[in-house]
CSV table of C-alpha atoms and ligand atoms in Angstrom, one decimal:
chain,number,residue,atom,x,y,z
A,1,MET,CA,-11.1,-21.9,42.3
A,2,SER,CA,-13.2,-21.3,45.8
A,3,GLU,CA,-12.4,-22.7,49.1
A,4,ALA,CA,-15.9,-23.4,50.7
A,5,GLY,CA,-16.8,-21.4,54.0
A,6,LEU,CA,-13.8,-19.2,53.9
A,7,ASP,CA,-14.3,-15.5,53.7
A,8,PRO,CA,-13.2,-14.4,49.9
A,9,ARG,CA,-12.3,-11.1,51.2
A,10,ARG,CA,-9.7,-12.5,53.6
A,11,GLN,CA,-6.4,-13.4,51.7
A,12,GLN,CA,-5.5,-16.9,52.1
A,13,TRP,CA,-1.6,-17.4,52.2
A,14,SER,CA,0.5,-20.1,51.2
A,15,ALA,CA,4.0,-19.8,52.2
A,16,GLY,CA,5.1,-22.1,49.1
A,17,SER,CA,3.1,-19.8,46.3
A,18,TYR,CA,4.6,-16.5,48.0
A,19,ASP,CA,8.1,-17.8,47.6
A,20,THR,CA,7.6,-18.7,43.8
A,21,HIS,CA,5.5,-15.6,43.0
A,22,ALA,CA,6.3,-12.8,45.5
A,23,ARG,CA,9.8,-13.5,46.8
A,24,PHE,CA,10.9,-9.8,45.5
A,25,VAL,CA,8.7,-8.1,47.9
A,26,SER,CA,11.5,-9.0,50.7
A,27,ASP,CA,14.5,-8.9,48.1
A,28,LEU,CA,13.5,-4.9,47.5
A,29,ALA,CA,12.8,-4.1,50.9
A,30,GLY,CA,16.5,-2.5,51.2
A,31,GLY,CA,15.2,0.8,51.4
A,32,VAL,CA,13.0,0.8,54.3
A,33,VAL,CA,15.2,-1.5,56.8
A,34,ASP,CA,17.7,1.7,55.9
A,35,TRP,CA,15.3,3.9,57.4
A,36,LEU,CA,14.8,1.3,60.2
A,37,ALA,CA,18.6,1.3,60.8
A,38,PRO,CA,18.3,-1.5,63.4
A,39,LYS,CA,20.9,-1.8,66.0
A,40,ALA,CA,22.3,-5.1,67.8
A,41,GLY,CA,20.6,-5.5,71.0
A,42,GLU,CA,17.2,-3.7,70.2
A,43,ARG,CA,14.1,-5.6,70.5
A,44,ILE,CA,11.9,-5.0,67.4
A,45,LEU,CA,8.4,-6.0,66.6
A,46,ASP,CA,7.7,-6.9,62.9
A,47,VAL,CA,4.2,-6.7,61.9
A,48,GLY,CA,3.0,-8.8,59.4
A,49,CYS,CA,6.3,-10.7,59.3
A,50,GLY,CA,5.1,-13.2,56.7
A,51,ASP,CA,7.4,-16.2,56.3
A,52,GLY,CA,10.1,-14.6,58.0
A,53,VAL,CA,12.8,-14.1,55.5
A,54,LEU,CA,13.0,-10.5,56.3
A,55,THR,CA,12.5,-10.6,60.1
A,56,ALA,CA,15.4,-13.4,60.0
A,57,GLU,CA,17.9,-10.9,58.4
A,58,LEU,CA,16.7,-8.4,61.5
A,59,ARG,CA,17.8,-11.4,63.9
A,60,ASP,CA,21.0,-12.0,62.0
A,61,ARG,CA,21.9,-8.5,62.7
A,62,GLY,CA,21.8,-9.0,66.6
A,63,VAL,CA,18.3,-7.6,66.8
A,64,ASP,CA,15.8,-9.2,69.3
A,65,VAL,CA,13.0,-9.5,66.8
A,66,VAL,CA,9.4,-10.8,67.5
A,67,GLY,CA,7.3,-11.2,64.2
A,68,VAL,CA,3.7,-11.6,64.1
A,69,ASP,CA,1.4,-12.6,61.3
A,70,SER,CA,-2.2,-13.5,61.1
A,71,SER,CA,-1.5,-16.5,58.6
A,72,GLU,CA,-0.6,-19.9,60.7
A,73,ASP,CA,1.0,-21.1,57.3
A,74,PHE,CA,3.4,-18.0,57.5
A,75,VAL,CA,4.0,-18.0,61.0
A,76,ASN,CA,5.1,-21.7,61.1
A,77,ALA,CA,7.7,-20.9,58.1
A,78,ALA,CA,9.2,-18.2,60.0
A,79,LYS,CA,9.3,-20.7,63.3
A,80,ALA,CA,11.1,-22.6,60.9
A,81,ARG,CA,13.5,-20.3,60.2
A,82,GLY,CA,14.2,-20.2,64.2
A,83,LEU,CA,12.1,-16.7,64.8
A,84,ASP,CA,10.0,-15.8,67.7
A,85,ALA,CA,7.0,-16.2,65.4
A,86,ARG,CA,3.6,-15.6,66.7
A,87,LEU,CA,-0.2,-15.9,65.4
A,88,MET,CA,-1.5,-12.7,65.8
A,89,ASP,CA,-3.5,-10.4,63.9
A,90,GLY,CA,-2.1,-6.8,63.1
A,91,GLU,CA,-5.4,-5.4,63.7
A,92,ALA,CA,-5.4,-6.8,67.2
A,93,LEU,CA,-1.9,-6.3,68.5
A,94,ASP,CA,-1.8,-7.2,72.2
A,95,PHE,CA,1.8,-6.1,73.3
A,96,GLY,CA,2.7,-3.4,76.0
A,97,PRO,CA,5.5,-0.8,75.6
A,98,GLU,CA,8.2,-3.2,75.3
A,99,PHE,CA,9.8,-2.4,71.8
A,100,ASP,CA,12.2,0.0,70.5
A,101,ALA,CA,11.1,0.1,67.3
A,102,VAL,CA,8.1,-1.5,65.3
A,103,PHE,CA,8.6,-2.6,61.6
A,104,SER,CA,6.5,-3.6,58.8
A,105,ASN,CA,7.2,-4.3,55.1
A,106,ALA,CA,4.4,-4.9,52.9
A,107,ALA,CA,1.8,-6.1,55.1
A,108,LEU,CA,-0.1,-2.9,56.2
A,109,HIS,CA,-2.2,-2.7,53.0
A,110,TRP,CA,-3.9,-5.9,54.1
A,111,MET,CA,-5.1,-4.5,57.2
A,112,PRO,CA,-7.8,-1.9,56.4
A,113,LYS,CA,-8.8,-1.2,59.9
A,114,ALA,CA,-5.8,1.0,60.1
A,115,ASP,CA,-7.0,3.1,63.2
A,116,ALA,CA,-6.8,-0.2,65.1
A,117,VAL,CA,-3.4,-1.2,63.7
A,118,VAL,CA,-1.7,2.2,64.4
A,119,SER,CA,-3.1,2.0,67.8
A,120,GLY,CA,-1.7,-1.3,68.6
A,121,ILE,CA,1.5,-0.3,67.3
A,122,ALA,CA,1.7,2.9,69.7
A,123,ARG,CA,0.8,0.7,72.5
A,124,ALA,CA,3.6,-1.7,71.7
A,125,LEU,CA,6.3,1.1,71.4
A,126,LYS,CA,8.4,2.5,74.4
A,127,PRO,CA,8.3,6.2,74.8
A,128,GLY,CA,11.1,7.5,72.2
A,129,GLY,CA,10.3,4.2,70.1
A,130,ARG,CA,10.3,4.5,66.4
A,131,PHE,CA,7.5,3.0,63.9
A,132,VAL,CA,9.4,2.6,60.2
A,133,ALA,CA,7.1,0.8,57.6
A,134,GLU,CA,6.7,0.3,54.0
A,135,PHE,CA,3.6,-0.7,52.2
A,136,GLY,CA,1.3,-0.1,49.4
A,137,GLY,CA,0.4,3.9,48.8
A,138,HIS,CA,-2.3,5.6,46.9
A,139,GLY,CA,-2.4,4.6,43.4
A,140,ASN,CA,-0.5,1.1,43.9
A,141,VAL,CA,-1.5,-1.4,41.1
A,142,ALA,CA,-4.2,1.1,39.7
A,143,ALA,CA,-3.8,-0.8,36.3
A,144,ILE,CA,-4.6,-4.1,37.9
A,145,VAL,CA,-7.3,-2.7,39.9
A,146,THR,CA,-8.8,-0.8,37.1
A,147,ALA,CA,-8.9,-3.9,34.8
A,148,MET,CA,-10.6,-5.9,37.8
A,149,ARG,CA,-13.3,-3.6,38.3
A,150,ALA,CA,-13.6,-3.2,34.3
A,151,ILE,CA,-14.1,-6.9,34.4
A,152,GLY,CA,-16.5,-6.8,37.2
A,153,GLN,CA,-18.9,-4.1,35.9
A,154,ARG,CA,-18.9,-6.1,32.6
A,155,ARG,CA,-19.7,-9.3,34.3
A,156,GLY,CA,-22.1,-7.9,37.1
A,157,GLY,CA,-19.6,-8.8,39.6
A,158,ASP,CA,-18.8,-7.8,43.3
A,159,LEU,CA,-16.5,-5.1,42.9
A,160,SER,CA,-15.4,-4.8,46.5
A,161,LEU,CA,-13.4,-8.3,45.7
A,162,ALA,CA,-11.3,-6.2,43.3
A,163,THR,CA,-10.0,-4.1,46.1
A,164,PRO,CA,-9.5,-5.5,49.7
A,165,TRP,CA,-6.8,-3.4,50.2
A,166,TYR,CA,-5.6,-0.2,52.4
A,167,PHE,CA,-3.6,2.4,50.0
A,168,PRO,CA,-3.5,5.5,51.9
A,169,ALA,CA,-2.1,9.0,50.6
A,170,PRO,CA,0.8,10.3,52.7
A,171,GLN,CA,-1.3,12.9,54.0
A,172,THR,CA,-4.1,10.8,55.2
A,173,TYR,CA,-1.5,8.5,57.1
A,174,GLN,CA,0.0,11.3,58.5
A,175,ALA,CA,-2.9,12.5,59.8
A,176,LEU,CA,-3.8,9.1,61.1
A,177,LEU,CA,-0.3,8.9,62.8
A,178,GLU,CA,-0.9,12.3,64.1
A,179,ASP,CA,-4.2,11.3,65.8
A,180,HIS,CA,-2.4,8.7,67.6
A,181,GLY,CA,0.2,10.9,69.1
A,182,PHE,CA,3.1,10.1,66.8
A,183,ILE,CA,5.4,12.7,65.1
A,184,VAL,CA,6.0,11.8,61.6
A,185,ARG,CA,9.8,12.2,60.9
A,186,ARG,CA,9.4,11.6,57.2
A,187,ILE,CA,6.7,9.9,54.9
A,188,ALA,CA,6.8,9.4,51.0
A,189,LEU,CA,5.5,7.9,48.1
A,190,ILE,CA,7.7,5.8,46.1
A,191,PRO,CA,6.6,4.4,42.6
A,192,ARG,CA,8.4,0.7,42.3
A,193,PRO,CA,7.6,-0.7,39.1
A,194,VAL,CA,8.4,-4.2,39.6
A,195,VAL,CA,9.3,-7.2,37.0
A,196,LEU,CA,7.0,-10.1,37.8
A,197,LYS,CA,9.2,-13.2,37.1
A,198,THR,CA,6.5,-15.5,36.8
A,199,GLY,CA,4.0,-13.2,35.1
A,200,ILE,CA,0.8,-11.5,35.8
A,201,GLU,CA,-1.3,-14.7,36.0
A,202,GLY,CA,0.2,-15.7,39.0
A,203,TRP,CA,0.0,-12.2,40.7
A,204,LEU,CA,-3.6,-12.4,40.1
A,205,MET,CA,-3.9,-16.0,41.1
A,206,LEU,CA,-1.8,-15.4,44.4
A,207,PHE,CA,-3.5,-12.0,45.6
A,208,ARG,CA,-6.9,-12.0,44.1
A,209,LYS,CA,-8.3,-15.6,43.2
A,210,PRO,CA,-11.7,-14.6,45.2
A,211,PHE,CA,-12.2,-11.8,42.9
A,212,PHE,CA,-12.1,-14.3,39.7
A,213,ALA,CA,-13.7,-17.4,41.8
A,214,GLN,CA,-16.8,-15.4,41.8
A,215,PHE,CA,-17.5,-15.9,38.3
A,216,GLY,CA,-18.0,-19.7,38.8
A,217,SER,CA,-17.6,-21.6,35.5
A,218,ASP,CA,-16.4,-18.4,33.7
A,219,ALA,CA,-13.4,-17.6,36.0
A,220,ARG,CA,-11.1,-18.7,33.4
A,221,LYS,CA,-12.8,-16.4,30.8
A,222,ALA,CA,-12.6,-13.5,33.3
A,223,LEU,CA,-9.1,-13.9,33.9
A,224,ASP,CA,-8.3,-13.9,30.5
A,225,GLU,CA,-10.2,-10.9,29.8
A,226,ALA,CA,-8.3,-9.2,32.7
A,227,ILE,CA,-4.8,-10.0,31.4
A,228,GLU,CA,-5.8,-8.6,27.6
A,229,LEU,CA,-7.0,-5.6,29.2
A,230,LEU,CA,-3.7,-5.2,31.2
A,231,ARG,CA,-1.5,-6.4,28.4
A,232,PRO,CA,-0.8,-2.9,26.6
A,233,ALA,CA,-0.3,-1.1,29.8
A,234,LEU,CA,1.9,-3.7,31.8
A,235,CYS,CA,3.6,-6.0,29.3
A,236,ASP,CA,6.3,-5.1,27.1
A,237,ALA,CA,7.1,-6.6,23.6
A,238,ASP,CA,9.2,-9.1,24.7
A,239,GLY,CA,6.3,-10.3,27.0
A,240,ASN,CA,7.7,-9.3,30.3
A,241,TRP,CA,5.2,-8.3,32.8
A,242,THR,CA,5.6,-5.5,35.2
A,243,ALA,CA,3.4,-4.5,38.2
A,244,ASP,CA,2.5,-0.9,38.9
A,245,TYR,CA,3.6,-0.8,42.5
A,246,VAL,CA,3.7,2.5,44.6
A,247,ARG,CA,4.9,2.2,48.1
A,248,LEU,CA,4.2,4.5,50.9
A,249,ARG,CA,7.2,4.6,53.3
A,250,VAL,CA,7.3,6.1,56.8
A,251,GLU,CA,9.3,6.9,59.8
A,252,ALA,CA,7.2,8.4,62.5
A,253,VAL,CA,8.3,8.6,66.6
A,254,LYS,CA,6.4,7.9,69.9
A,255,PRO,CA,7.3,10.9,71.9
B,301,BEZ,C1,1.7,-4.9,47.3
B,301,BEZ,O1,2.6,-5.2,47.9
B,301,BEZ,O2,1.5,-3.5,47.1
B,301,BEZ,C2,0.8,-5.4,47.0
B,301,BEZ,C3,0.5,-7.0,47.2
B,301,BEZ,C4,-0.4,-7.9,46.9
B,301,BEZ,C5,-1.5,-7.4,46.5
B,301,BEZ,C6,-1.7,-5.8,46.7
B,301,BEZ,C7,-0.6,-5.1,46.7
């Protein structure tokens, strides 16, 4: 299960698996795009653009959009849609003040160096530019994390592999943005239960394979144990799995 030589804390992305198991992520982005209210002719940076499905929607609305992602596979998928997509780490954004808006959907929870992320976003915005984002907020996938931690404790595993994510509370994120000079216009936690059409196993394997891989030949058993722990909370009588997502949505302005 493990890919030799790779940091197990770092997510390895595959555009194909993402399309199979997590297409709902871009499908459910209507709310944050409404908050962005993109206008034709604006120059917008999409941080963590993934395979570019949502970035392409912005382009199709007449936006001059640049997407950045730290996954080569995703950047190639986004380029294949004809996008200006660049390989760049969101924790080390390298832009001057050239964007009317910085946008991000379902990506910032993968960037735990939030201070560096917000610095880079502030640098990339023109004065008066806006930052609009949605990502995992406090309590996101709490049942899933708790189940993995229980398995990790039971089996003497590395619990940090269960939670590589950054899921801040609104007041924490607002304070961070204000520290970087932003004015927060609105910020909210939004519960978003999501039915997993391909089930919980696909989700766990797509997003937390390294956690289970640490158990070597017992990886399959550990996965089955996690699924059984989660079943009463997340699986209904008809066998449908729902992930306990909680979004943090924010709009802030650089004065
Ligand atoms: C999320 O979109 O909230 C999420 C996706 C994968 C892992 C953890 C959280």
